[in-house]
Coordinates of C-alpha atoms in Angstrom, one line a residue:
M1474 CA -8.7 -28.3 21.7
K1475 CA -8.9 -29.1 18.0
N1476 CA -5.8 -30.4 16.1
Q1477 CA -4.7 -29.1 12.7
K1478 CA -6.8 -31.6 10.7
N1479 CA -10.0 -30.3 12.3
I1480 CA -9.2 -26.6 11.9
K1481 CA -10.8 -24.9 9.0
V1482 CA -9.5 -21.6 7.6
S1483 CA -11.4 -19.5 5.0
I1484 CA -9.3 -17.1 2.9
A1485 CA -12.1 -14.6 2.0
Y1486 CA -12.5 -11.8 -0.4
P1487 CA -16.2 -10.8 0.1
P1488 CA -18.0 -9.7 -3.1
I1489 CA -19.0 -6.0 -3.3
E1490 CA -22.3 -5.4 -4.9
T1491 CA -22.1 -1.9 -6.5
T1492 CA -22.8 -0.2 -9.8
K1493 CA -19.3 1.1 -9.8
G1494 CA -17.9 -2.0 -11.5
H1495 CA -15.5 -4.8 -10.4
A1496 CA -13.5 -4.1 -7.3
S1497 CA -9.7 -4.5 -7.4
V1498 CA -8.5 -5.7 -4.0
S1499 CA -6.0 -8.6 -4.1
Q1500 CA -2.5 -7.9 -5.3
N1501 CA -3.2 -4.2 -5.8
R1502 CA -1.2 -1.3 -4.4
Q1503 CA -4.1 1.0 -5.5
S1504 CA -7.7 0.0 -5.3
Q1505 CA -10.4 1.0 -7.7
Y1506 CA -13.4 -0.3 -9.6
F1507 CA -13.1 -1.5 -13.3
T1508 CA -15.6 -2.0 -16.0
E1509 CA -13.5 -5.0 -17.2
S1510 CA -12.8 -7.5 -14.4
Q1511 CA -9.0 -8.3 -14.0
P1512 CA -8.7 -10.7 -11.1
L1513 CA -5.1 -11.0 -9.8
Q1514 CA -3.9 -13.9 -7.6
P1515 CA -3.0 -12.6 -4.1
I1516 CA 0.5 -13.8 -3.7
V1517 CA 1.1 -13.3 0.0
M1518 CA -2.3 -14.7 0.9
S1519 CA -1.7 -17.7 -1.4
C1520 CA 1.6 -18.3 0.4
G1521 CA -0.2 -18.2 3.8
A1522 CA -2.9 -20.6 2.6
T1523 CA -0.3 -23.0 1.2
M1524 CA 1.8 -22.9 4.4
L1525 CA -1.3 -23.6 6.6
H1526 CA -2.3 -26.4 4.2
N1527 CA 1.1 -27.9 4.4
K1528 CA 0.8 -28.0 8.2
G1529 CA -2.5 -30.0 7.9
Y1530 CA -5.1 -27.2 8.3
K1531 CA -8.1 -27.3 6.0
I1532 CA -8.2 -24.3 3.7
C1533 CA -11.3 -22.9 2.0
W1534 CA -10.4 -20.5 -0.8
N1535 CA -13.3 -18.0 -1.1
D1536 CA -12.5 -15.3 -3.6
G1537 CA -16.0 -13.9 -4.0
I1538 CA -14.8 -10.9 -6.0
S1539 CA -12.9 -12.9 -8.6
E1540 CA -15.7 -15.5 -8.8
E1541 CA -18.2 -12.7 -9.2
Q1542 CA -20.5 -14.1 -6.6
T1543 CA -23.5 -12.4 -5.0
K1544 CA -23.2 -11.3 -1.4
E1545 CA -26.1 -13.5 -0.5
N1546 CA -24.6 -16.6 -2.0
F1547 CA -21.1 -15.8 -0.6
V1548 CA -22.5 -15.5 2.9
K1549 CA -24.3 -18.8 2.5
I1550 CA -21.1 -20.5 1.4
I1551 CA -19.2 -19.2 4.5
I1552 CA -22.0 -20.3 6.8
D1553 CA -22.2 -23.7 5.3
E1554 CA -18.4 -24.1 5.6
N1555 CA -18.5 -22.8 9.2
P1556 CA -14.8 -22.0 9.3
D1557 CA -12.8 -21.6 12.6
Y1558 CA -11.0 -18.6 11.1
I1559 CA -11.8 -16.2 8.3
V1560 CA -8.9 -14.2 6.9
I1561 CA -9.7 -10.9 5.0
E1562 CA -7.3 -8.7 3.1
G1563 CA -8.7 -5.1 3.3
K1564 CA -8.0 -2.1 1.1
T1565 CA -9.0 1.4 2.0
P1566 CA -12.1 1.9 -0.3
V1567 CA -13.7 -1.4 0.6
M1568 CA -13.1 -1.4 4.3
K1569 CA -16.6 -0.3 5.2
K1570 CA -18.1 -3.2 3.1
F1571 CA -15.8 -5.7 4.7
W1572 CA -16.6 -4.5 8.2
E1573 CA -20.3 -4.9 7.4
F1574 CA -19.6 -8.5 6.2
T1575 CA -17.6 -9.2 9.3
N1576 CA -20.4 -8.1 11.6
E1577 CA -23.0 -10.1 9.6
I1578 CA -20.8 -13.2 9.8
K1579 CA -20.1 -12.8 13.5
E1580 CA -23.8 -12.6 14.2
K1581 CA -24.4 -15.9 12.4
L1582 CA -21.1 -17.6 13.3
P1583 CA -20.1 -16.1 16.7
E1584 CA -17.4 -18.7 17.4
T1585 CA -15.6 -18.0 14.1
K1586 CA -12.6 -15.7 14.5
V1587 CA -12.0 -13.0 11.9
I1588 CA -8.5 -11.9 11.0
F1589 CA -7.8 -8.8 8.9
V1590 CA -4.6 -8.1 7.0
G1591 CA -3.3 -5.5 4.5
D1592 CA -2.0 -2.0 4.2
H1593 CA -5.1 -0.2 5.5
V1594 CA -5.2 -2.2 8.8
T1595 CA -1.5 -1.9 9.2
A1596 CA -1.8 1.9 9.1
L1597 CA -4.9 2.0 11.3
P1598 CA -5.2 -1.3 13.2
E1599 CA -7.4 0.0 16.0
E1600 CA -10.0 1.4 13.6
T1601 CA -11.0 -2.1 12.4
F1602 CA -11.6 -3.3 16.0
E1603 CA -13.8 -0.2 16.6
K1604 CA -15.8 -0.5 13.4
S1605 CA -16.3 -4.3 13.4
K1606 CA -16.3 -7.4 15.5
T1607 CA -12.9 -8.4 14.2
D1608 CA -10.8 -10.6 16.5
Y1609 CA -7.3 -10.1 15.1
V1610 CA -5.3 -7.8 12.9
L1611 CA -2.0 -8.8 11.4
T1612 CA 0.2 -5.8 10.5
G1613 CA 3.0 -5.6 8.0
G1614 CA 3.5 -7.4 4.7
D1615 CA 4.6 -10.8 6.0
Y1616 CA 1.1 -11.7 7.0
D1617 CA 1.5 -15.2 5.5
F1618 CA 4.1 -15.9 8.2
L1619 CA 2.1 -14.1 10.9
L1620 CA -1.0 -16.1 10.0
V1621 CA 0.8 -19.4 10.5
N1622 CA 2.3 -18.0 13.8
L1623 CA -1.1 -16.8 15.1
I1624 CA -3.0 -20.0 14.5
G1625 CA 0.0 -22.0 15.7
H1626 CA -0.1 -20.0 18.9
I1627 CA -3.8 -20.7 19.4
I1628 CA -3.5 -24.4 18.7
E1629 CA 0.1 -25.3 19.8
Y1630 CA 0.9 -22.4 22.1
V1631 CA 3.9 -21.2 20.1
P1632 CA 5.1 -17.7 21.1
L1633 CA 3.4 -14.8 19.2
E1634 CA 5.6 -12.8 16.9
P1635 CA 5.6 -8.9 16.8
G1636 CA 2.9 -7.2 14.7
I1637 CA -0.3 -9.0 15.9
W1638 CA -3.2 -7.1 17.4
Y1639 CA -6.0 -8.8 19.3
R1640 CA -8.9 -8.4 21.7
D1641 CA -8.4 -9.1 25.4
G1642 CA -11.8 -8.5 27.0
D1643 CA -12.7 -4.9 26.3
K1644 CA -9.1 -3.9 25.6
I1645 CA -7.1 -4.0 22.3
K1646 CA -3.6 -5.2 22.8
N1647 CA -0.7 -5.9 20.5
T1648 CA 2.7 -7.7 20.4
G1649 CA 4.6 -4.6 19.3
N1650 CA 5.7 -3.3 15.9
F1651 CA 5.9 -5.9 13.1
K1652 CA 9.3 -7.1 11.9
L1653 CA 10.2 -8.1 8.4
N1654 CA 12.8 -10.7 9.4
H1655 CA 11.4 -13.8 7.7
D1656 CA 13.5 -15.7 5.1
L1657 CA 11.7 -15.5 1.8
N1658 CA 13.6 -18.4 0.5
T1659 CA 11.7 -20.7 2.9
L1660 CA 8.4 -19.9 1.3
P1661 CA 6.8 -22.9 -0.4
L1662 CA 5.7 -23.1 -4.0
I1663 CA 2.1 -21.9 -4.0
N1664 CA -0.5 -24.7 -4.1
Q1665 CA -2.2 -23.5 -7.3
E1666 CA -5.1 -26.0 -7.1
L1667 CA -5.8 -24.9 -3.5
T1668 CA -5.9 -21.2 -4.5
K1669 CA -7.9 -21.8 -7.7
W1670 CA -5.3 -20.6 -10.2
K1671 CA -7.7 -20.7 -13.2
L1672 CA -9.6 -17.7 -11.7
Y1673 CA -6.5 -15.5 -12.3
A1674 CA -4.7 -17.0 -15.3
Y1675 CA -6.3 -15.4 -18.3
K1676 CA -8.0 -12.0 -17.8
C1677 CA -5.0 -9.9 -16.8
S1678 CA -4.1 -7.5 -19.6
L1679 CA -0.4 -8.2 -18.9
Y1680 CA -0.8 -11.7 -20.2
K1681 CA -0.4 -12.1 -23.9
T1682 CA -1.9 -15.6 -24.2
G1683 CA -2.2 -17.2 -20.8
P1684 CA -2.2 -19.1 -18.7
G1685 CA -0.4 -16.4 -16.7
F1686 CA 0.9 -16.3 -13.2
Y1687 CA 2.0 -13.6 -10.7
L1688 CA 4.9 -14.2 -8.4
M1689 CA 7.2 -12.0 -6.2
A1690 CA 11.0 -12.2 -6.2
G1691 CA 11.1 -9.8 -3.4
R1692 CA 9.2 -7.7 -0.9
D1693 CA 8.8 -5.1 -2.1
C1694 CA 10.7 -2.0 -3.4
W1695 CA 14.4 -1.3 -2.9
W1696 CA 13.8 2.5 -3.3
N1697 CA 10.8 2.5 -0.9
K1698 CA 10.6 6.2 -0.6
C1699 CA 7.8 7.4 -2.9
T1700 CA 5.3 9.2 -0.6
F1701 CA 2.2 8.0 -2.3
C1702 CA 2.8 4.2 -2.4
S1703 CA 0.6 2.2 0.0
W1704 CA 2.9 -0.8 0.1
T1705 CA 5.7 1.1 1.8
T1706 CA 3.4 0.8 4.8
L1707 CA 3.6 -3.0 4.5
Y1708 CA 7.3 -3.2 3.5
P1709 CA 9.4 -0.4 5.0
S1710 CA 12.5 -2.6 4.1
Y1711 CA 13.5 -4.7 1.1
R1712 CA 14.3 -8.4 0.9
K1713 CA 14.6 -10.7 -2.1
R1714 CA 14.6 -14.4 -2.8
S1715 CA 17.6 -16.1 -4.5
P1716 CA 17.6 -16.1 -8.3
E1717 CA 17.5 -19.9 -8.1
S1718 CA 14.4 -19.9 -6.0
V1719 CA 12.5 -17.7 -8.5
I1720 CA 13.7 -19.7 -11.5
D1721 CA 12.6 -22.9 -9.8
E1722 CA 9.1 -21.5 -9.3
I1723 CA 8.9 -20.4 -13.0
G1724 CA 10.0 -23.9 -14.1
H1725 CA 7.3 -25.4 -11.8
L1726 CA 4.7 -23.2 -13.4
I1727 CA 5.8 -24.0 -16.9
N1728 CA 6.1 -27.7 -16.4
N1729 CA 3.0 -28.3 -14.3
Y1730 CA 0.5 -25.6 -15.5
G1731 CA 1.7 -24.7 -19.0
A1732 CA 2.5 -21.2 -18.0
K1733 CA 3.0 -18.8 -21.0
D1734 CA 3.1 -15.5 -19.1
I1735 CA 4.8 -14.7 -15.8
F1736 CA 4.6 -11.3 -14.1
D1737 CA 6.8 -10.6 -11.1
D1738 CA 5.0 -8.1 -8.9
T1739 CA 7.9 -7.1 -6.7
G1740 CA 7.6 -3.3 -6.4
A1741 CA 11.1 -3.0 -7.9
F1742 CA 12.6 -6.0 -9.5
P1743 CA 16.1 -6.9 -8.2
T1744 CA 19.0 -5.5 -10.3
R1745 CA 22.7 -5.7 -10.9
E1746 CA 24.3 -9.1 -10.3
W1747 CA 21.0 -10.7 -9.1
L1748 CA 19.4 -9.7 -12.4
K1749 CA 22.2 -11.0 -14.5
K1750 CA 22.2 -14.3 -12.7
F1751 CA 18.5 -14.6 -13.1
C1752 CA 18.6 -13.8 -16.8
N1753 CA 21.4 -16.3 -17.4
L1754 CA 19.5 -19.0 -15.6
M1755 CA 16.4 -18.3 -17.7
I1756 CA 18.5 -18.8 -20.8
E1757 CA 20.4 -21.8 -19.5
R1758 CA 17.2 -23.7 -18.7
G1759 CA 15.5 -22.7 -21.9
Y1760 CA 12.6 -21.0 -20.1
N1761 CA 13.2 -17.9 -22.2
K1762 CA 11.8 -19.8 -25.2
K1763 CA 8.7 -21.0 -23.3
V1764 CA 7.3 -18.0 -21.3
D1765 CA 7.0 -14.2 -21.6
V1766 CA 8.2 -12.4 -18.4
G1767 CA 7.2 -9.0 -17.1
C1768 CA 8.1 -7.0 -14.0
N1769 CA 8.1 -3.7 -12.3
M1770 CA 11.3 -1.7 -12.5
R1771 CA 12.7 1.6 -11.4
A1772 CA 14.1 4.0 -14.0
G1773 CA 17.8 4.3 -14.0
S1774 CA 18.3 0.9 -12.4
G1775 CA 19.9 -0.8 -15.4
T1776 CA 22.1 -0.3 -18.4
Y1777 CA 21.2 -0.8 -22.1
E1778 CA 23.2 -4.1 -21.9
D1779 CA 21.0 -5.2 -19.0
Y1780 CA 17.9 -4.6 -21.0
L1781 CA 19.3 -6.5 -24.0
L1782 CA 20.0 -9.4 -21.6
M1783 CA 16.5 -9.2 -20.2
K1784 CA 15.1 -9.3 -23.7
K1785 CA 17.2 -12.4 -24.5
A1786 CA 16.0 -14.0 -21.2
G1787 CA 12.4 -13.8 -22.2
F1788 CA 11.3 -10.5 -20.7
R1789 CA 8.6 -8.8 -22.7
T1790 CA 6.8 -6.1 -20.6
I1791 CA 8.3 -3.7 -18.1
L1792 CA 6.0 -1.6 -15.9
I1793 CA 7.7 1.6 -14.8
G1794 CA 6.4 4.8 -13.1
L1795 CA 6.6 8.2 -14.6
E1796 CA 4.0 9.7 -12.3
S1797 CA 4.3 13.3 -13.6
A1798 CA 6.1 15.4 -16.2
N1799 CA 6.9 18.1 -13.6
Q1800 CA 10.2 17.8 -11.8
S1801 CA 8.9 19.7 -8.8
T1802 CA 6.2 17.1 -8.4
L1803 CA 8.7 14.2 -8.7
D1804 CA 10.8 16.0 -6.0
K1805 CA 7.7 16.4 -3.7
I1806 CA 6.8 12.7 -3.9
N1807 CA 10.4 11.7 -3.3
K1808 CA 10.7 9.9 -6.6
G1809 CA 14.5 10.4 -6.5
L1810 CA 14.8 10.7 -10.3
K1811 CA 15.1 13.4 -13.0
I1812 CA 12.7 13.5 -15.9
E1813 CA 15.7 13.1 -18.3
E1814 CA 16.8 9.9 -16.5
M1815 CA 13.4 8.4 -16.9
L1816 CA 13.0 9.2 -20.5
D1817 CA 16.5 7.9 -21.2
T1818 CA 15.5 4.6 -19.5
Y1819 CA 12.3 4.2 -21.6
K1820 CA 14.3 4.8 -24.8
K1821 CA 16.9 2.2 -23.9
M1822 CA 14.3 -0.4 -22.9
S1823 CA 12.4 0.2 -26.1
K1824 CA 15.5 0.1 -28.2
A1825 CA 16.4 -3.3 -26.5
G1826 CA 13.0 -4.6 -27.7
L1827 CA 11.2 -4.5 -24.4
E1828 CA 7.6 -3.2 -24.2
V1829 CA 7.4 -0.3 -21.8
H1830 CA 4.2 0.3 -19.8
V1831 CA 4.3 3.6 -18.0
T1832 CA 2.1 4.9 -15.2
I1833 CA 1.1 8.5 -14.6
M1834 CA -1.2 10.2 -12.1
F1835 CA -3.4 13.3 -12.1
G1836 CA -4.8 15.3 -9.2
Y1837 CA -1.7 16.3 -7.3
P1838 CA -2.9 19.0 -4.8
W1839 CA -0.1 21.4 -5.9
E1840 CA -0.4 20.9 -9.7
T1841 CA -2.2 23.4 -11.8
F1842 CA -4.2 22.6 -14.9
E1843 CA -1.1 23.5 -17.0
D1844 CA 1.1 21.1 -15.0
A1845 CA -1.3 18.3 -15.5
K1846 CA -1.6 19.1 -19.2
K1847 CA 2.2 18.9 -19.4
T1848 CA 2.0 15.3 -18.1
L1849 CA -0.8 14.4 -20.5
E1850 CA 1.1 15.8 -23.5
L1851 CA 4.3 14.0 -22.5
G1852 CA 2.3 10.7 -22.2
K1853 CA 0.8 11.2 -25.7
Y1854 CA 4.2 12.1 -27.1
L1855 CA 5.8 8.9 -25.7
L1856 CA 3.1 6.8 -27.2
R1857 CA 3.2 8.5 -30.6
K1858 CA 6.9 8.2 -30.8
D1859 CA 6.7 4.5 -29.9
I1860 CA 9.0 5.1 -26.9
V1861 CA 6.5 3.4 -24.7
S1862 CA 4.0 0.7 -25.7
T1863 CA 1.2 1.4 -23.3
M1864 CA 0.3 3.8 -20.6
Q1865 CA -1.9 3.8 -17.5
A1866 CA -3.5 6.9 -15.9
T1867 CA -5.0 7.1 -12.4
N1868 CA -6.2 9.6 -9.9
L1869 CA -3.8 10.3 -7.0
V1870 CA -5.1 8.9 -3.7
P1871 CA -3.4 9.6 -0.3
Y1872 CA -3.8 6.2 1.4
P1873 CA -3.6 6.1 5.2
G1874 CA -0.1 5.2 6.4
T1875 CA 1.7 7.0 3.5
P1876 CA 3.7 10.2 3.9
L1877 CA 1.3 11.8 1.3
F1878 CA -1.6 11.1 3.6
E1879 CA 0.2 12.8 6.5
Y1880 CA 1.2 15.7 4.3
C1881 CA -2.5 16.2 3.4
K1882 CA -3.6 16.0 7.0
Q1883 CA -1.1 18.5 8.1
N1884 CA -1.9 20.9 5.3
N1885 CA -5.7 20.6 5.6
L1886 CA -5.9 19.1 2.1
L1887 CA -8.2 16.1 2.7
K1888 CA -11.8 16.7 1.5
T1889 CA -13.1 13.6 3.2
L1890 CA -12.3 10.7 5.5
D1891 CA -15.1 8.5 4.0
W1892 CA -12.9 5.6 2.9
E1893 CA -15.4 4.6 0.2
D1894 CA -14.5 7.8 -1.6
Y1895 CA -10.9 6.6 -1.8
D1896 CA -11.6 4.4 -4.9
M1897 CA -10.0 6.7 -7.4
S1898 CA -13.3 7.8 -8.9
K1899 CA -12.9 11.3 -7.5
L1900 CA -10.3 13.6 -5.9
V1901 CA -10.2 13.3 -2.2
M1902 CA -7.7 16.0 -1.9
K1903 CA -8.2 19.7 -2.5
A1904 CA -6.6 20.5 -5.8
P1905 CA -6.7 23.1 -8.5
L1906 CA -8.2 20.6 -10.9
S1907 CA -11.8 19.4 -10.8
D1908 CA -12.9 15.8 -10.9
E1909 CA -14.2 16.4 -14.4
E1910 CA -10.9 17.9 -15.6
V1911 CA -8.9 15.0 -14.2
A1912 CA -11.3 12.4 -15.7
K1913 CA -11.2 14.2 -19.1
M1914 CA -7.4 14.0 -19.2
A1915 CA -7.3 10.4 -18.3
R1916 CA -9.9 9.6 -21.0
S1917 CA -7.9 11.5 -23.5
L1918 CA -4.9 9.4 -22.7
Y1919 CA -6.7 6.1 -23.0
K1920 CA -8.3 7.2 -26.3
M1921 CA -4.7 7.2 -27.7
A1922 CA -5.2 3.4 -27.9
F1923 CA -7.4 4.0 -30.9
N1924 CA -5.1 6.6 -32.6
H1925 CA -4.7 5.6 -36.2
E1926 CA -0.9 6.1 -36.1
L1927 CA -0.6 3.8 -33.1
L1928 CA -3.0 1.2 -34.5
F1929 CA -1.0 1.1 -37.8
R1930 CA 2.2 0.4 -35.8
K1931 CA 0.4 -2.4 -33.9
V1932 CA -0.7 -4.0 -37.2
L1933 CA 2.9 -4.0 -38.5
K1934 CA 4.0 -5.8 -35.3
I1935 CA 1.5 -8.7 -35.7
R1936 CA 3.2 -12.0 -36.2
S1937 CA 0.6 -14.5 -35.0
I1938 CA -3.1 -14.9 -34.1
N1939 CA -2.0 -14.5 -30.5
D1940 CA -0.8 -11.0 -31.3
I1941 CA -4.2 -10.2 -32.7
K1942 CA -6.0 -11.6 -29.6
F1943 CA -3.7 -9.6 -27.3
Y1944 CA -4.2 -6.3 -29.1
L1945 CA -7.9 -6.9 -29.0
K1946 CA -7.7 -7.5 -25.2
L1947 CA -5.7 -4.3 -24.8
G1948 CA -8.3 -2.5 -26.8
R1949 CA -11.1 -3.8 -24.6
E1950 CA -9.3 -2.7 -21.5
A1951 CA -8.7 0.8 -22.9
F1952 CA -12.3 1.1 -23.9
G1953 CA -13.2 -0.1 -20.3
R1954 CA -11.0 2.6 -18.8
I1955 CA -12.6 5.2 -21.0
K1956 CA -16.0 4.1 -19.7
D1957 CA -14.6 4.1 -16.1
F1958 CA -13.6 7.7 -16.4
E1959 CA -16.8 8.7 -18.1
K1960 CA -18.5 7.6 -14.8
C1961 CA -16.1 9.9 -13.0
E1962 CA -17.2 12.8 -15.1
K1963 CA -20.9 12.4 -14.2

């Protein structure tokens, strides 16, 4: 039996060779292909790698997607490293490619154990055993803790926690339903050198200057009821770290890596007293003068005074979901909000000096062309009136494990179960709109980035060379998204 120092673990994101563009897998609730690469550091996987490293295991960080490696070269690297374990985070549209990679590696390294994690395998754990030579599946969103537990069980015989699926001869067994009972305050600071932080620190469009870093104050969303969100599969409950823990991490990133941008990717950032304490600590420690902060928030979760405090504390960008301009759709997807509440929130945030980034979706199976057009026109109106700063449009995808997926199954709305089609390039649900109509609407929204009125306002806001660079980056991203949706129309 090997000891920890002799155990080698590869954290692997196999490259996907395709004409579709750059795959988005890590740290993504949705998965699609982009013309412009925007690699994001996978936070939970990074925590797991750091925890194993701290216990003495040798970690190989192999993000072939972010490093833009060829499949041939990536396979060679893995074979040369000859790891004892390979850990792969899967997303629905790339599962077939990752199964193929698994089978190829198992042919060449039969003693290496392959472990899958992520929302897709949490929803359909048995499928991955059937489609590949995978050895283990870790379900739920705390796969950093489960990874340490699994390898600890194999090496040190510690009892297995719930949520682990494994092969036992010809049978597939499991340790029961996963539990989200781990204390997030015990998580270590991510070892940034180990996880190759420079891969992720500059390309993200949320970062104004860089270096930028993702972190998570909680897992994952305190509302947790939207029927389309894939991460409700991973996190059916909500936990958060202490404000002090998150502030200490931000200070660590500022002092040791020169962080200029921080984005907290918790599904819904903590609010109320937690938020006030966090903001006051940012101000007390002077971090509000050193770094721009962004986060995801839920409409109606704060007051105008809260948003003013956030602005003072260094917050710049707030990502917030609109989803649709039709109240009936918001009710169907269990958004739990009125259109008026959301618009009021955007106005208050903008008035407080925060930059609001809104997300919308097209392709709901019950929405007509006029319904979708209503959403498009509201999006354009919010941009023209400077109520929101930027906007993101995507195709609606019913991911396995979500209530939306079950709704589509029950109502015979799924056009295909070929997971490669679930990459947001086409509609996989029967809907009144065609793929071409949806793509045209999304392109129309992204073209607003080049509207002369909006461009003039951006020019007036320029205060430094960094502002110019940032707006150019946003322009490149918008142009890339236009190109992406042009592909969808063909």
